[in-house]
GROMACS .gro file of C-alpha atoms in nm:
model
  340
    1MET     CA    1  -0.471   8.884  -0.377
    2THR     CA    2  -0.614   8.784  -0.713
    3THR     CA    3  -0.406   8.466  -0.715
    4ASN     CA    4  -0.540   8.357  -0.376
    5ARG     CA    5  -0.901   8.411  -0.478
    6SER     CA    6  -0.868   8.210  -0.800
    7THR     CA    7  -0.699   7.926  -0.610
    8THR     CA    8  -0.983   7.913  -0.359
    9LEU     CA    9  -1.245   7.886  -0.631
   10GLU     CA   10  -1.072   7.604  -0.817
   11PRO     CA   11  -1.202   7.313  -0.602
   12ALA     CA   12  -1.562   7.429  -0.638
   13ALA     CA   13  -1.529   7.434  -1.013
   14ALA     CA   14  -1.327   7.114  -1.037
   15GLY     CA   15  -1.516   6.835  -1.209
   16ALA     CA   16  -1.805   7.063  -1.305
   17ALA     CA   17  -1.921   7.055  -1.662
   18PRO     CA   18  -1.886   7.373  -1.869
   19GLY     CA   19  -2.172   7.607  -1.794
   20GLU     CA   20  -2.259   7.411  -1.475
   21PRO     CA   21  -2.031   7.546  -1.201
   22GLY     CA   22  -2.052   7.366  -0.867
   23ARG     CA   23  -2.249   7.072  -1.009
   24ARG     CA   24  -2.265   6.808  -0.733
   25PHE     CA   25  -2.446   6.516  -0.897
   26SER     CA   26  -2.304   6.359  -1.210
   27TRP     CA   27  -2.272   6.022  -1.378
   28GLN     CA   28  -1.928   5.982  -1.219
   29TRP     CA   29  -2.076   6.056  -0.876
   30LEU     CA   30  -2.351   5.797  -0.929
   31GLN     CA   31  -2.094   5.540  -1.040
   32GLY     CA   32  -1.886   5.606  -0.732
   33PHE     CA   33  -2.190   5.576  -0.505
   34ALA     CA   34  -2.292   5.247  -0.668
   35VAL     CA   35  -1.943   5.104  -0.621
   36ARG     CA   36  -1.918   5.214  -0.258
   37HIS     CA   37  -2.268   5.096  -0.167
   38ALA     CA   38  -2.331   4.802  -0.402
   39MET     CA   39  -2.553   4.609  -0.161
   40VAL     CA   40  -2.764   4.916  -0.087
   41VAL     CA   41  -2.828   4.952  -0.460
   42VAL     CA   42  -2.922   4.583  -0.489
   43MET     CA   43  -3.154   4.621  -0.190
   44LEU     CA   44  -3.325   4.923  -0.350
   45PHE     CA   45  -3.381   4.732  -0.674
   46VAL     CA   46  -3.531   4.435  -0.486
   47VAL     CA   47  -3.762   4.663  -0.285
   48ALA     CA   48  -3.868   4.852  -0.599
   49PHE     CA   49  -3.950   4.523  -0.776
   50PHE     CA   50  -4.171   4.396  -0.494
   51LEU     CA   51  -4.341   4.735  -0.457
   52TYR     CA   52  -4.429   4.717  -0.827
   53LYS     CA   53  -4.550   4.356  -0.814
   54SER     CA   54  -4.747   4.362  -0.486
   55ALA     CA   55  -4.960   4.637  -0.333
   56ARG     CA   56  -4.934   4.469   0.009
   57PHE     CA   57  -4.556   4.478   0.017
   58GLY     CA   58  -4.524   4.848   0.103
   59THR     CA   59  -4.779   4.853   0.385
   60VAL     CA   60  -4.677   4.935   0.740
   61GLU     CA   61  -4.807   4.596   0.859
   62ASN     CA   62  -4.586   4.414   0.609
   63MET     CA   63  -4.278   4.620   0.695
   64THR     CA   64  -4.339   4.531   1.060
   65THR     CA   65  -4.369   4.164   0.965
   66ILE     CA   66  -4.030   4.178   0.791
   67LEU     CA   67  -3.867   4.336   1.097
   68ILE     CA   68  -4.019   4.080   1.334
   69ALA     CA   69  -3.899   3.794   1.112
   70ALA     CA   70  -3.554   3.951   1.084
   71ALA     CA   71  -3.500   4.003   1.458
   72PRO     CA   72  -3.392   3.647   1.558
   73PHE     CA   73  -3.170   3.623   1.249
   74ALA     CA   74  -3.015   3.960   1.329
   75LEU     CA   75  -2.885   3.840   1.666
   76ILE     CA   76  -2.713   3.530   1.530
   77ALA     CA   77  -2.589   3.722   1.225
   78LEU     CA   78  -2.421   3.976   1.454
   79GLY     CA   79  -2.247   3.697   1.642
   80GLN     CA   80  -2.151   3.535   1.314
   81THR     CA   81  -2.007   3.867   1.196
   82LEU     CA   82  -1.761   3.877   1.486
   83VAL     CA   83  -1.663   3.514   1.430
   84ILE     CA   84  -1.611   3.560   1.055
   85LEU     CA   85  -1.410   3.878   1.111
   86THR     CA   86  -1.156   3.663   1.299
   87GLY     CA   87  -1.139   3.424   1.004
   88GLY     CA   88  -1.358   3.159   1.168
   89ILE     CA   89  -1.710   3.027   1.123
   90ASP     CA   90  -1.983   2.911   1.362
   91LEU     CA   91  -2.197   2.629   1.226
   92SER     CA   92  -2.358   2.556   1.563
   93VAL     CA   93  -2.582   2.861   1.614
   94GLY     CA   94  -2.893   2.691   1.473
   95SER     CA   95  -2.860   2.401   1.715
   96ILE     CA   96  -2.778   2.633   2.005
   97ILE     CA   97  -3.103   2.816   1.927
   98ALA     CA   98  -3.290   2.484   1.959
   99ALA     CA   99  -3.116   2.382   2.283
  100SER     CA  100  -3.170   2.724   2.443
  101ALA     CA  101  -3.534   2.734   2.335
  102MET     CA  102  -3.600   2.387   2.476
  103ALA     CA  103  -3.419   2.467   2.801
  104GLY     CA  104  -3.614   2.791   2.841
  105ALA     CA  105  -3.945   2.620   2.764
  106TYR     CA  106  -3.869   2.337   3.007
  107VAL     CA  107  -3.786   2.578   3.290
  108ALA     CA  108  -4.089   2.798   3.216
  109LYS     CA  109  -4.319   2.496   3.242
  110ALA     CA  110  -4.148   2.348   3.548
  111SER     CA  111  -4.136   2.680   3.736
  112ALA     CA  112  -4.493   2.781   3.651
  113GLY     CA  113  -4.384   3.082   3.448
  114ASN     CA  114  -4.083   3.222   3.636
  115LEU     CA  115  -3.965   3.452   3.356
  116LEU     CA  116  -3.639   3.562   3.520
  117LEU     CA  117  -3.526   3.204   3.573
  118THR     CA  118  -3.639   3.112   3.222
  119VAL     CA  119  -3.436   3.391   3.061
  120VAL     CA  120  -3.128   3.316   3.274
  121VAL     CA  121  -3.131   2.944   3.189
  122ALA     CA  122  -3.185   2.996   2.814
  123VAL     CA  123  -2.907   3.253   2.791
  124ALA     CA  124  -2.680   3.038   3.011
  125VAL     CA  125  -2.720   2.744   2.771
  126GLY     CA  126  -2.611   2.967   2.481
  127LEU     CA  127  -2.324   3.106   2.688
  128ALA     CA  128  -2.200   2.758   2.782
  129ALA     CA  129  -2.217   2.629   2.424
  130GLY     CA  130  -2.039   2.937   2.289
  131ALA     CA  131  -1.772   2.915   2.560
  132VAL     CA  132  -1.705   2.551   2.472
  133ASN     CA  133  -1.667   2.650   2.106
  134GLY     CA  134  -1.433   2.932   2.203
  135PHE     CA  135  -1.221   2.711   2.428
  136VAL     CA  136  -1.187   2.434   2.169
  137VAL     CA  137  -1.095   2.682   1.893
  138SER     CA  138  -0.867   2.915   2.090
  139ARG     CA  139  -0.698   2.681   2.338
  140MET     CA  140  -0.702   2.344   2.164
  141ASN     CA  141  -0.642   2.492   1.816
  142VAL     CA  142  -0.918   2.284   1.659
  143PRO     CA  143  -1.030   2.435   1.325
  144PRO     CA  144  -1.354   2.636   1.374
  145PHE     CA  145  -1.537   2.432   1.110
  146ILE     CA  146  -1.473   2.106   1.297
  147ALA     CA  147  -1.526   2.249   1.646
  148THR     CA  148  -1.859   2.411   1.568
  149LEU     CA  149  -1.973   2.115   1.358
  150GLY     CA  150  -1.928   1.900   1.667
  151MET     CA  151  -2.125   2.150   1.876
  152LEU     CA  152  -2.397   2.151   1.610
  153THR     CA  153  -2.449   1.778   1.663
  154LEU     CA  154  -2.415   1.798   2.042
  155ALA     CA  155  -2.659   2.087   2.088
  156SER     CA  156  -2.909   1.934   1.847
  157GLY     CA  157  -2.904   1.610   2.042
  158ALA     CA  158  -2.936   1.800   2.370
  159ALA     CA  159  -3.248   1.978   2.240
  160TYR     CA  160  -3.417   1.642   2.179
  161VAL     CA  161  -3.300   1.505   2.514
  162ILE     CA  162  -3.451   1.803   2.703
  163GLY     CA  163  -3.792   1.745   2.547
  164GLY     CA  164  -3.775   1.368   2.545
  165GLY     CA  165  -3.778   1.373   2.167
  166ALA     CA  166  -4.092   1.586   2.145
  167PRO     CA  167  -4.186   1.956   2.153
  168ILE     CA  168  -4.267   2.119   2.486
  169ASN     CA  169  -4.621   2.256   2.478
  170GLY     CA  170  -4.869   2.380   2.737
  171LEU     CA  171  -4.642   2.663   2.851
  172PRO     CA  172  -4.764   2.941   3.082
  173ALA     CA  173  -4.925   3.232   2.899
  174ASN     CA  174  -4.671   3.481   3.034
  175PHE     CA  175  -4.396   3.294   2.848
  176GLY     CA  176  -4.526   3.459   2.531
  177SER     CA  177  -4.483   3.806   2.678
  178ILE     CA  178  -4.104   3.781   2.633
  179ALA     CA  179  -4.132   3.823   2.256
  180ASN     CA  180  -4.486   3.950   2.201
  181THR     CA  181  -4.492   4.255   2.428
  182GLU     CA  182  -4.498   4.589   2.243
  183ILE     CA  183  -4.316   4.905   2.349
  184LEU     CA  184  -4.391   5.224   2.153
  185GLY     CA  185  -4.553   5.014   1.882
  186LEU     CA  186  -4.253   4.784   1.837
  187LYS     CA  187  -4.222   4.430   1.969
  188ILE     CA  188  -3.934   4.351   2.205
  189PRO     CA  189  -3.736   4.142   1.949
  190VAL     CA  190  -3.739   4.434   1.702
  191ILE     CA  191  -3.625   4.680   1.970
  192LEU     CA  192  -3.353   4.437   2.079
  193MET     CA  193  -3.242   4.396   1.716
  194ILE     CA  194  -3.211   4.772   1.663
  195LEU     CA  195  -3.024   4.824   1.991
  196CYS     CA  196  -2.785   4.536   1.922
  197ILE     CA  197  -2.705   4.654   1.569
  198ILE     CA  198  -2.627   5.006   1.695
  199ALA     CA  199  -2.428   4.879   1.994
  200PHE     CA  200  -2.217   4.634   1.791
  201ALA     CA  201  -2.159   4.893   1.517
  202ILE     CA  202  -2.018   5.131   1.777
  203ILE     CA  203  -1.813   4.860   1.949
  204MET     CA  204  -1.655   4.738   1.627
  205LYS     CA  205  -1.578   5.085   1.493
  206ARG     CA  206  -1.501   5.291   1.803
  207THR     CA  207  -1.344   5.060   2.063
  208SER     CA  208  -1.010   4.886   2.103
  209TYR     CA  209  -1.191   4.552   2.123
  210GLY     CA  210  -1.328   4.599   1.773
  211MET     CA  211  -0.983   4.692   1.643
  212ARG     CA  212  -0.839   4.375   1.799
  213VAL     CA  213  -1.103   4.157   1.636
  214TYR     CA  214  -1.016   4.303   1.295
  215ALA     CA  215  -0.645   4.265   1.371
  216VAL     CA  216  -0.675   3.896   1.458
  217GLY     CA  217  -0.873   3.829   1.141
  218GLY     CA  218  -0.639   4.032   0.923
  219ASN     CA  219  -0.314   3.878   1.042
  220ARG     CA  220  -0.314   3.683   1.367
  221LEU     CA  221   0.066   3.658   1.393
  222ALA     CA  222   0.113   4.032   1.337
  223ALA     CA  223  -0.161   4.104   1.591
  224GLU     CA  224   0.011   3.889   1.853
  225ILE     CA  225   0.343   4.061   1.787
  226ALA     CA  226   0.164   4.392   1.841
  227GLY     CA  227   0.045   4.268   2.180
  228VAL     CA  228  -0.308   4.148   2.098
  229LYS     CA  229  -0.407   3.841   2.300
  230SER     CA  230  -0.558   3.652   2.009
  231LYS     CA  231  -0.673   3.353   2.215
  232ARG     CA  232  -0.884   3.579   2.435
  233ILE     CA  233  -1.033   3.748   2.130
  234LEU     CA  234  -1.120   3.414   1.969
  235PHE     CA  235  -1.274   3.284   2.292
  236SER     CA  236  -1.480   3.601   2.330
  237VAL     CA  237  -1.629   3.607   1.979
  238TYR     CA  238  -1.751   3.247   1.997
  239THR     CA  239  -1.892   3.308   2.344
  240ILE     CA  240  -2.076   3.619   2.225
  241SER     CA  241  -2.210   3.422   1.928
  242GLY     CA  242  -2.343   3.156   2.166
  243VAL     CA  243  -2.509   3.412   2.395
  244LEU     CA  244  -2.683   3.582   2.102
  245ALA     CA  245  -2.800   3.243   1.972
  246GLY     CA  246  -2.940   3.166   2.318
  247ILE     CA  247  -3.135   3.492   2.324
  248SER     CA  248  -3.258   3.427   1.970
  249GLY     CA  249  -3.380   3.080   2.067
  250LEU     CA  250  -3.570   3.219   2.365
  251MET     CA  251  -3.734   3.484   2.145
  252LEU     CA  252  -3.839   3.230   1.883
  253ALA     CA  253  -3.988   2.993   2.140
  254SER     CA  254  -4.167   3.277   2.317
  255ARG     CA  255  -4.319   3.401   1.991
  256VAL     CA  256  -4.509   3.075   1.939
  257ILE     CA  257  -4.531   2.986   2.313
  258SER     CA  258  -4.379   2.646   2.247
  259GLY     CA  259  -4.042   2.473   2.244
  260ALA     CA  260  -3.946   2.269   1.938
  261PRO     CA  261  -3.628   2.057   1.921
  262ASN     CA  262  -3.580   2.140   1.551
  263LEU     CA  263  -3.615   2.515   1.603
  264GLY     CA  264  -3.338   2.711   1.431
  265GLN     CA  265  -3.257   2.436   1.182
  266GLY     CA  266  -3.072   2.591   0.887
  267TYR     CA  267  -3.057   2.936   1.049
  268GLU     CA  268  -2.679   2.925   1.054
  269LEU     CA  269  -2.672   2.923   0.674
  270ASP     CA  270  -2.891   3.233   0.646
  271ALA     CA  271  -2.676   3.405   0.909
  272ILE     CA  272  -2.357   3.326   0.718
  273ALA     CA  273  -2.522   3.437   0.393
  274ALA     CA  274  -2.624   3.770   0.550
  275VAL     CA  275  -2.269   3.836   0.669
  276VAL     CA  276  -2.112   3.746   0.334
  277ILE     CA  277  -2.371   3.940   0.134
  278GLY     CA  278  -2.294   4.234   0.361
  279GLY     CA  279  -1.938   4.239   0.230
  280ALA     CA  280  -1.748   4.037   0.491
  281SER     CA  281  -1.461   3.817   0.382
  282LEU     CA  282  -1.463   3.453   0.495
  283MET     CA  283  -1.083   3.488   0.524
  284GLY     CA  284  -1.135   3.739   0.805
  285GLY     CA  285  -1.038   4.100   0.863
  286ARG     CA  286  -1.301   4.263   0.638
  287GLY     CA  287  -1.668   4.335   0.703
  288THR     CA  288  -1.899   4.567   0.896
  289VAL     CA  289  -2.202   4.539   1.121
  290TRP     CA  290  -2.399   4.772   0.892
  291GLY     CA  291  -2.314   4.550   0.596
  292THR     CA  292  -2.450   4.250   0.784
  293ALA     CA  293  -2.770   4.444   0.861
  294ILE     CA  294  -2.816   4.517   0.489
  295GLY     CA  295  -2.751   4.154   0.398
  296LEU     CA  296  -2.997   4.037   0.662
  297LEU     CA  297  -3.271   4.274   0.544
  298LEU     CA  298  -3.209   4.169   0.183
  299ILE     CA  299  -3.266   3.802   0.267
  300GLN     CA  300  -3.575   3.872   0.478
  301THR     CA  301  -3.716   4.104   0.210
  302LEU     CA  302  -3.672   3.828  -0.048
  303ASN     CA  303  -3.846   3.576   0.179
  304ASN     CA  304  -4.136   3.811   0.241
  305GLY     CA  305  -4.176   3.936  -0.115
  306LEU     CA  306  -4.167   3.588  -0.268
  307ASP     CA  307  -4.428   3.470  -0.018
  308LEU     CA  308  -4.655   3.760  -0.114
  309LEU     CA  309  -4.619   3.667  -0.480
  310ILE     CA  310  -4.713   3.308  -0.388
  311VAL     CA  311  -4.395   3.168  -0.538
  312PRO     CA  312  -4.357   2.793  -0.456
  313SER     CA  313  -4.099   2.724  -0.185
  314TYR     CA  314  -3.871   2.523  -0.416
  315TRP     CA  315  -3.857   2.813  -0.661
  316GLN     CA  316  -3.794   3.051  -0.373
  317ASP     CA  317  -3.479   2.856  -0.286
  318VAL     CA  318  -3.361   2.874  -0.647
  319ILE     CA  319  -3.429   3.248  -0.674
  320LYS     CA  320  -3.269   3.327  -0.339
  321GLY     CA  321  -2.964   3.119  -0.428
  322VAL     CA  322  -2.916   3.298  -0.759
  323LEU     CA  323  -2.967   3.641  -0.605
  324ILE     CA  324  -2.727   3.566  -0.319
  325VAL     CA  325  -2.457   3.458  -0.565
  326LEU     CA  326  -2.521   3.768  -0.778
  327ALA     CA  327  -2.515   3.993  -0.473
  328VAL     CA  328  -2.182   3.851  -0.357
  329ALA     CA  329  -2.040   3.875  -0.712
  330ILE     CA  330  -2.146   4.241  -0.730
  331ASP     CA  331  -1.988   4.310  -0.392
  332VAL     CA  332  -1.661   4.142  -0.496
  333TRP     CA  333  -1.660   4.347  -0.817
  334ALA     CA  334  -1.727   4.664  -0.619
  335ALA     CA  335  -1.445   4.579  -0.378
  336HIS     CA  336  -1.203   4.539  -0.670
  337ARG     CA  337  -1.318   4.873  -0.814
  338ARG     CA  338  -1.264   5.042  -0.477
  339THR     CA  339  -0.911   4.906  -0.441
  340SER     CA  340  -0.818   4.990  -0.800
   0.00000   0.00000   0.00000
């Protein structure tokens, strides 16, 4: 009886310092937490710095501003996450945003504010562009970099063609309600961002589809031997990326009640940066939706905080570049520590 009792108490005392039985928090625990959640720690340091430097940064209004700015990026970053998990890349999302925004704006103006038709057309443009990317990559075996680079040029040209080389202005007032309507104090893009992050996190972690995406990115040949239809998976992730870019373009155009052919320019780079900062491997097979969300918020927090500190735009690019490289280096170091 005595032996059993002493054995039961051993785990509680294990690792505890003398005189501190059952101690839960220690330097070793903090080290382990920092290694497991490196990007969270970086994010906390960045937030703490801006809170110290600017009284406006921590206000509710500013936090809302960050979320609103992050929403369009979140959608394309989620699509980019799926693509990168398969070992691919989608360089066309910025141009698809522009083409979808211009198509939506054109239809809204031509139909005198038919919102249902506007939404359907904008999303359909993103769907079509993503499906073309998926077909070229999965069926024609064109490298993703080349396939999506071609779509980048095509969609960008299409955006200018739709508007005749100029922005589309004079849109119906109700066009702005798509992105500027508030529900429970949150604008629709923010609500959509939160729902999409939760939904994709569940899909990638709890469903067979998510497992197949990871399998294709980890080892496509092994996945096919195990019965995974890799071509279908590749087609689906690029199509989903296109749809999300189409929705993002519609939201961006609605927010300013205007269609611009250069809308979304460079967004693909921030989306890729968010995914990589979040811990995803460009080789495929490693990464999480929650990691992408942290990477996205880190980038948007940097943008917002540097603006509040009135840092010139050229210095902002330098600072963001350095911090992105440091963040990725820290994550790589943390990954090595986890595996060792």
